[in-house]
Short mmCIF file of C-alpha atoms in Angstrom, two decimals:
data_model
loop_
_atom_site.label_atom_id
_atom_site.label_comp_id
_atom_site.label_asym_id
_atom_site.label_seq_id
_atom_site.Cartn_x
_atom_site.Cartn_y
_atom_site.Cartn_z
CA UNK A 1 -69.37 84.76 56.60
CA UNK A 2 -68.46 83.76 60.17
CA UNK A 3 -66.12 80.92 59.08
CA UNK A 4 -64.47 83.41 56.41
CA UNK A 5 -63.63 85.14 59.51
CA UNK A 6 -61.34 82.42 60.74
CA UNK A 7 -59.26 82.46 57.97
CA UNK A 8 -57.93 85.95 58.91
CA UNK A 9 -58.19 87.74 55.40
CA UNK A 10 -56.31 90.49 56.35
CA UNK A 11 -53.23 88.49 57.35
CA UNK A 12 -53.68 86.41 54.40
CA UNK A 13 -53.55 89.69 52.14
CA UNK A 14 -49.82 90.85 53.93
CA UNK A 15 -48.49 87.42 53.39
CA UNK A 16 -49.87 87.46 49.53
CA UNK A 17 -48.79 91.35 49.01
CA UNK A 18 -45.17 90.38 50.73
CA UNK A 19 -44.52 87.44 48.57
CA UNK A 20 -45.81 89.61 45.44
CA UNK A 21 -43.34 92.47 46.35
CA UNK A 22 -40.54 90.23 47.23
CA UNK A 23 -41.13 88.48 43.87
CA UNK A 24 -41.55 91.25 41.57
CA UNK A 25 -40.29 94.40 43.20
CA UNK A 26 -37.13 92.91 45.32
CA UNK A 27 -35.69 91.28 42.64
CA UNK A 28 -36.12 94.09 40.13
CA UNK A 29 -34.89 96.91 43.06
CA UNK A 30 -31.44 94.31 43.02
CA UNK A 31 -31.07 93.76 39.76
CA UNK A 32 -31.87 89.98 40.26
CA UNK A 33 -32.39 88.74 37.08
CA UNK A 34 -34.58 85.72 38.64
CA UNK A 35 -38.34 85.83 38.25
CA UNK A 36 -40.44 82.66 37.99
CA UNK A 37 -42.79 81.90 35.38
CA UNK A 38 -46.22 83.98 36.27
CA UNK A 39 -48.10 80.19 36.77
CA UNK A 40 -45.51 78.95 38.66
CA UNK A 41 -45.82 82.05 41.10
CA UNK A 42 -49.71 82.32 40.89
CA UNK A 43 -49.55 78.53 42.32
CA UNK A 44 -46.95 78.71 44.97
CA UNK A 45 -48.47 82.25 45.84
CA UNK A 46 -52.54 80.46 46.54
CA UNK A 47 -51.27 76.96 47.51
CA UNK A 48 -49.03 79.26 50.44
CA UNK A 49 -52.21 81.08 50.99
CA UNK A 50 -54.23 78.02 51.30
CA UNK A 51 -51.54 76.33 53.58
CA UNK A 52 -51.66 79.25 56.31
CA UNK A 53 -55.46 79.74 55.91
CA UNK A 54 -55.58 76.35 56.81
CA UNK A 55 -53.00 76.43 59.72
CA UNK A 56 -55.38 79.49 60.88
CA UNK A 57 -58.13 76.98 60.64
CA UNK A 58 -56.94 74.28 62.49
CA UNK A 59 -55.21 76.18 65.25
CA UNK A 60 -58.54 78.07 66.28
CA UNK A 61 -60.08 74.36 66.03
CA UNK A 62 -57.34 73.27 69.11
CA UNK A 63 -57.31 76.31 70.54
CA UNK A 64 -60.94 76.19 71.85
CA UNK A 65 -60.83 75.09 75.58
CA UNK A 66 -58.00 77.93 75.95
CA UNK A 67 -59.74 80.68 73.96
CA UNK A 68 -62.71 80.16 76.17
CA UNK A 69 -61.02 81.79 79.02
CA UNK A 70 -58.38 84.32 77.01
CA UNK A 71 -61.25 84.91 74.56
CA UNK A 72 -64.69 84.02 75.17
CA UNK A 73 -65.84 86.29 72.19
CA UNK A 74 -63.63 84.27 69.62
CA UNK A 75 -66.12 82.89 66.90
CA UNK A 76 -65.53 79.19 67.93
CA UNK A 77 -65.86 79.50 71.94
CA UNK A 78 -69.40 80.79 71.24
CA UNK A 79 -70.64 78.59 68.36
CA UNK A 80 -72.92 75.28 67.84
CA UNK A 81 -71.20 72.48 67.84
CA UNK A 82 -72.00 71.88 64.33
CA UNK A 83 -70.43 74.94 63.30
CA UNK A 84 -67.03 74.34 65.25
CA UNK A 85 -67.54 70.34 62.93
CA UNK A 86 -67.78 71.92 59.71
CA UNK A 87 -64.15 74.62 61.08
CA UNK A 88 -62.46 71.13 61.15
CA UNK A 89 -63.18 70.34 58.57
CA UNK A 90 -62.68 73.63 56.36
CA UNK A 91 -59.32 73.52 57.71
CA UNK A 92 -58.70 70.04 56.60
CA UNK A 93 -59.46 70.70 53.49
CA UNK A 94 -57.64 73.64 53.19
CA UNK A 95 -54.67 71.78 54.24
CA UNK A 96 -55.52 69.26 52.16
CA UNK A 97 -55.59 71.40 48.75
CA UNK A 98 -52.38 73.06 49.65
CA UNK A 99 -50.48 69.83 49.53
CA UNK A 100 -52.36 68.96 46.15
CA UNK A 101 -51.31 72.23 44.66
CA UNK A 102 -47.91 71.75 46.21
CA UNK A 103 -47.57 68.62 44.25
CA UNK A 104 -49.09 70.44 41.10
CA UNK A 105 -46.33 72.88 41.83
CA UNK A 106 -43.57 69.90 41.76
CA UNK A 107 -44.69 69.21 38.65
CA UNK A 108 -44.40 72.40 36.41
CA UNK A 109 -40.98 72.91 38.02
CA UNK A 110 -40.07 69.15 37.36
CA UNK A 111 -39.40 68.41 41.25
CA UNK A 112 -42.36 66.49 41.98
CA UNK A 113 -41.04 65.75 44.95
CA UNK A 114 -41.53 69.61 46.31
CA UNK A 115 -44.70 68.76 46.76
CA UNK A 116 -43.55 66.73 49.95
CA UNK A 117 -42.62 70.02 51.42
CA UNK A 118 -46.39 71.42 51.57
CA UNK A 119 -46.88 68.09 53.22
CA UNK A 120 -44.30 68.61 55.69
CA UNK A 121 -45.78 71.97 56.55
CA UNK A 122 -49.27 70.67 56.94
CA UNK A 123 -48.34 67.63 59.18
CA UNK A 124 -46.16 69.98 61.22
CA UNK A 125 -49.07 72.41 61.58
CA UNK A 126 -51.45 69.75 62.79
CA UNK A 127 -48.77 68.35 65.27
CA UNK A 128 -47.84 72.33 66.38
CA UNK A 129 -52.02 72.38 66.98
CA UNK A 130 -52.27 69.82 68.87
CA UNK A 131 -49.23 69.42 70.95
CA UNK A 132 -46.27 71.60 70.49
CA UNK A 133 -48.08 74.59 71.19
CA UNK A 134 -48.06 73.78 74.77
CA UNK A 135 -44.74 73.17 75.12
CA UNK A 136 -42.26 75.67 76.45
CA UNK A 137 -40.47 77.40 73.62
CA UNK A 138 -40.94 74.39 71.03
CA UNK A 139 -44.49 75.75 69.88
CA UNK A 140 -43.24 78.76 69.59
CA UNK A 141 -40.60 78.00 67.61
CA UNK A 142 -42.59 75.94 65.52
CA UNK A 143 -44.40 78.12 64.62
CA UNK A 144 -42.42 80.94 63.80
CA UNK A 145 -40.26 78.44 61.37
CA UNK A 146 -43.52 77.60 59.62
CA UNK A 147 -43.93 81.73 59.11
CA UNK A 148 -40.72 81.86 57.62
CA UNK A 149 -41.66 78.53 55.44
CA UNK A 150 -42.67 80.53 52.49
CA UNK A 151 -40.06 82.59 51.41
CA UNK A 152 -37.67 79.30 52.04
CA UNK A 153 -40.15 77.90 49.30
CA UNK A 154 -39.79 80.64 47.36
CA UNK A 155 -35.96 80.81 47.46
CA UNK A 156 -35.96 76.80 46.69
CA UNK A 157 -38.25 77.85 43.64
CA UNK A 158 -35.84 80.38 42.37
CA UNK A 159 -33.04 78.06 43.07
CA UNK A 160 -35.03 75.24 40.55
CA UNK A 161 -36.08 77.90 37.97
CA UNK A 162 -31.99 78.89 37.95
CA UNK A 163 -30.73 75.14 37.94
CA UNK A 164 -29.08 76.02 40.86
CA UNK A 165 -27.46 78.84 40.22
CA UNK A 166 -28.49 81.39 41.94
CA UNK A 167 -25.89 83.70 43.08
CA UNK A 168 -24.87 85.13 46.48
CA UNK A 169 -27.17 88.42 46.79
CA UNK A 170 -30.16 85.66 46.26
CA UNK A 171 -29.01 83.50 49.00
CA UNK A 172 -28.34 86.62 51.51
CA UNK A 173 -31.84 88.00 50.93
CA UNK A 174 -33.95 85.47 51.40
CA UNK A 175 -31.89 84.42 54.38
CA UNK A 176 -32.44 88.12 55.66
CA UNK A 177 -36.06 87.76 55.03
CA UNK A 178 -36.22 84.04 56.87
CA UNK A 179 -34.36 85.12 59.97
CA UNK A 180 -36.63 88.33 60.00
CA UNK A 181 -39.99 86.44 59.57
CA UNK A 182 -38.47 84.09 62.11
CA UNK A 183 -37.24 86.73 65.41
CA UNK A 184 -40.15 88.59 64.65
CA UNK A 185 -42.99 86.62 64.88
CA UNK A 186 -41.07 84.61 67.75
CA UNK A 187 -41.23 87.86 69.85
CA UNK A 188 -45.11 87.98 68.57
CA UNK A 189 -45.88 84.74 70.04
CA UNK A 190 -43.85 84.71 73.47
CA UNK A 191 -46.19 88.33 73.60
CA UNK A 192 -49.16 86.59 73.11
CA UNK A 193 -48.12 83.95 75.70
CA UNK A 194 -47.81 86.67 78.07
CA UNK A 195 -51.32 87.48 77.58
CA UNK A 196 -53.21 84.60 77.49
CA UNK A 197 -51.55 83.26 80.59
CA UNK A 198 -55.01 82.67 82.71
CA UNK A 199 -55.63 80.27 79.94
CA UNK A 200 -52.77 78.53 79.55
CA UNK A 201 -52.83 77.76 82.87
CA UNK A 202 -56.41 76.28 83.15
CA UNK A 203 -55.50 74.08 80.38
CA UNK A 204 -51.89 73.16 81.51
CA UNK A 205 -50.02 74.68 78.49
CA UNK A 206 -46.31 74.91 79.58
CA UNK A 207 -45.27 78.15 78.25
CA UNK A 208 -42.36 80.03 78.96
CA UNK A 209 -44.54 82.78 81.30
CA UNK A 210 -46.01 80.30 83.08
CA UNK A 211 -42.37 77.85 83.18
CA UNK A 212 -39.84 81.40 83.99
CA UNK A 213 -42.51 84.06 85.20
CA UNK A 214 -42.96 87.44 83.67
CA UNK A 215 -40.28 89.55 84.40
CA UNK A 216 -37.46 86.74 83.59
CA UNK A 217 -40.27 86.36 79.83
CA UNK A 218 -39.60 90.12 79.44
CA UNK A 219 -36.06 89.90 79.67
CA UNK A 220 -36.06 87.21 76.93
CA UNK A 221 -38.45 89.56 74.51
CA UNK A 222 -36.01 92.02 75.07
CA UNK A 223 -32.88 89.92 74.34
CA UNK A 224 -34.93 88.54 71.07
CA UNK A 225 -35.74 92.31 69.98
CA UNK A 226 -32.28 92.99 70.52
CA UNK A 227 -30.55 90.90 67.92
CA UNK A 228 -33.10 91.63 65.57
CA UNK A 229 -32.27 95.21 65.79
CA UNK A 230 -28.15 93.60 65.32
CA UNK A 231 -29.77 90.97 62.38
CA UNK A 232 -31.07 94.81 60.39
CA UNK A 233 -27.96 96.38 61.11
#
């Protein structure tokens, strides 16, 4: 039960519930005459799942020495050190059953070669883990790209499943919904920066607090929430 924890079910279920309304209930509300095949979805819909389980995983994994400051109550600051072992490993083999059902997913669309997309996604979660994240600005963006990563799958599924033809309304929605996922969850993470600033600092994470100080980091939230509000206009 405590490792289920770390794969953070309930965000899980918005990303699964989001892909199944954008599927189903966005293309239907636009007359979008573009739905894939239910096993084709069902598979890109888990092995997505499985991909950002595992990116949960792995991230809590990395994110030990810092969380032991920010938060000492997180479930891997506090537990044995076979229990933070067998995390790794979980999320390794999350990771690694995303790629395999990536590949599966090349291969009932006839692009086997997709499949080298959930393997881009997984390396760029472990390097994001272990070394963008303290970066200024490149972990963040990182990792709001890799939030966005689905629905790009999704949109290069449709685009397969139409031979290419998908027409303009396709290509302006998902783009909405990329630059969305994107500016939002990049104003998420510069937030959580903010917060976990004592522990950033201890472990020498160069974030953009601790690089441009707070008030010139709430500016910049401010700037980002600002052409998201022009983005939904």
């Amino acid at each position: 039960m405590g490792l289920f924890k770390l794969i953070r079910p309930l965000n899980l279920a918005f990303l699964g519930i989001s892909l199944l309304l954008v599927h189903y209930f966005l293309m239907a509300a636009l007359a979008i005459d573009s739905l894939l095949p239910t096993a084709v979805f069902l598979t890109f819909l888990f092995s997505s799942l499985l991909m950002t389980a595992g990116g949960y995983v792995i991230n809590d994994y990395f994110d030990i020495e810092t969380d032991t400051i920010n938060k000492p109550k997180r479930l891997l600051t506090t537990a044995s050190p076979r229990q933070v072992k067998k995390a790794y490993y979980l999320g390794m083999i999350l990771l690694l059953a995303s790629v395999l059902l990536g590949f599966a997913l090349g291969y009932f669309v006839g692009r086997l070669s997709f499949g080298f997309s959930y393997l881009f996604a997984a390396m760029a979660l472990l390097v994001y883990s272990q070394k963008l994240k303290k970066q200024m600005l490149l972990g963040n963006i990182m990792v709001s790209i890799l939030t966005a990563y689905p629905y790009f799958l999704l949109f290069f599924l449709l685009l397969i499943h139409q031979n290419g033809q998908a027409n303009i309304l396709l290509h302006q929605v998902f783009l909405f919904l990329m630059i969305m996922s994107f500016l939002l969850n990049w104003i998420r993470e510069i937030i959580k920066d903010l917060e976990d600033m004592n522990g950033d600092y201890a472990t020498d994470h160069a974030t953009l607090p601790l690089q441009i100080g707070r008030k010139r980091t709430h500016f910049f939230i401010q700037t980002l929430i600002g052409i998201t509000i022009i983005v939904l206009e």
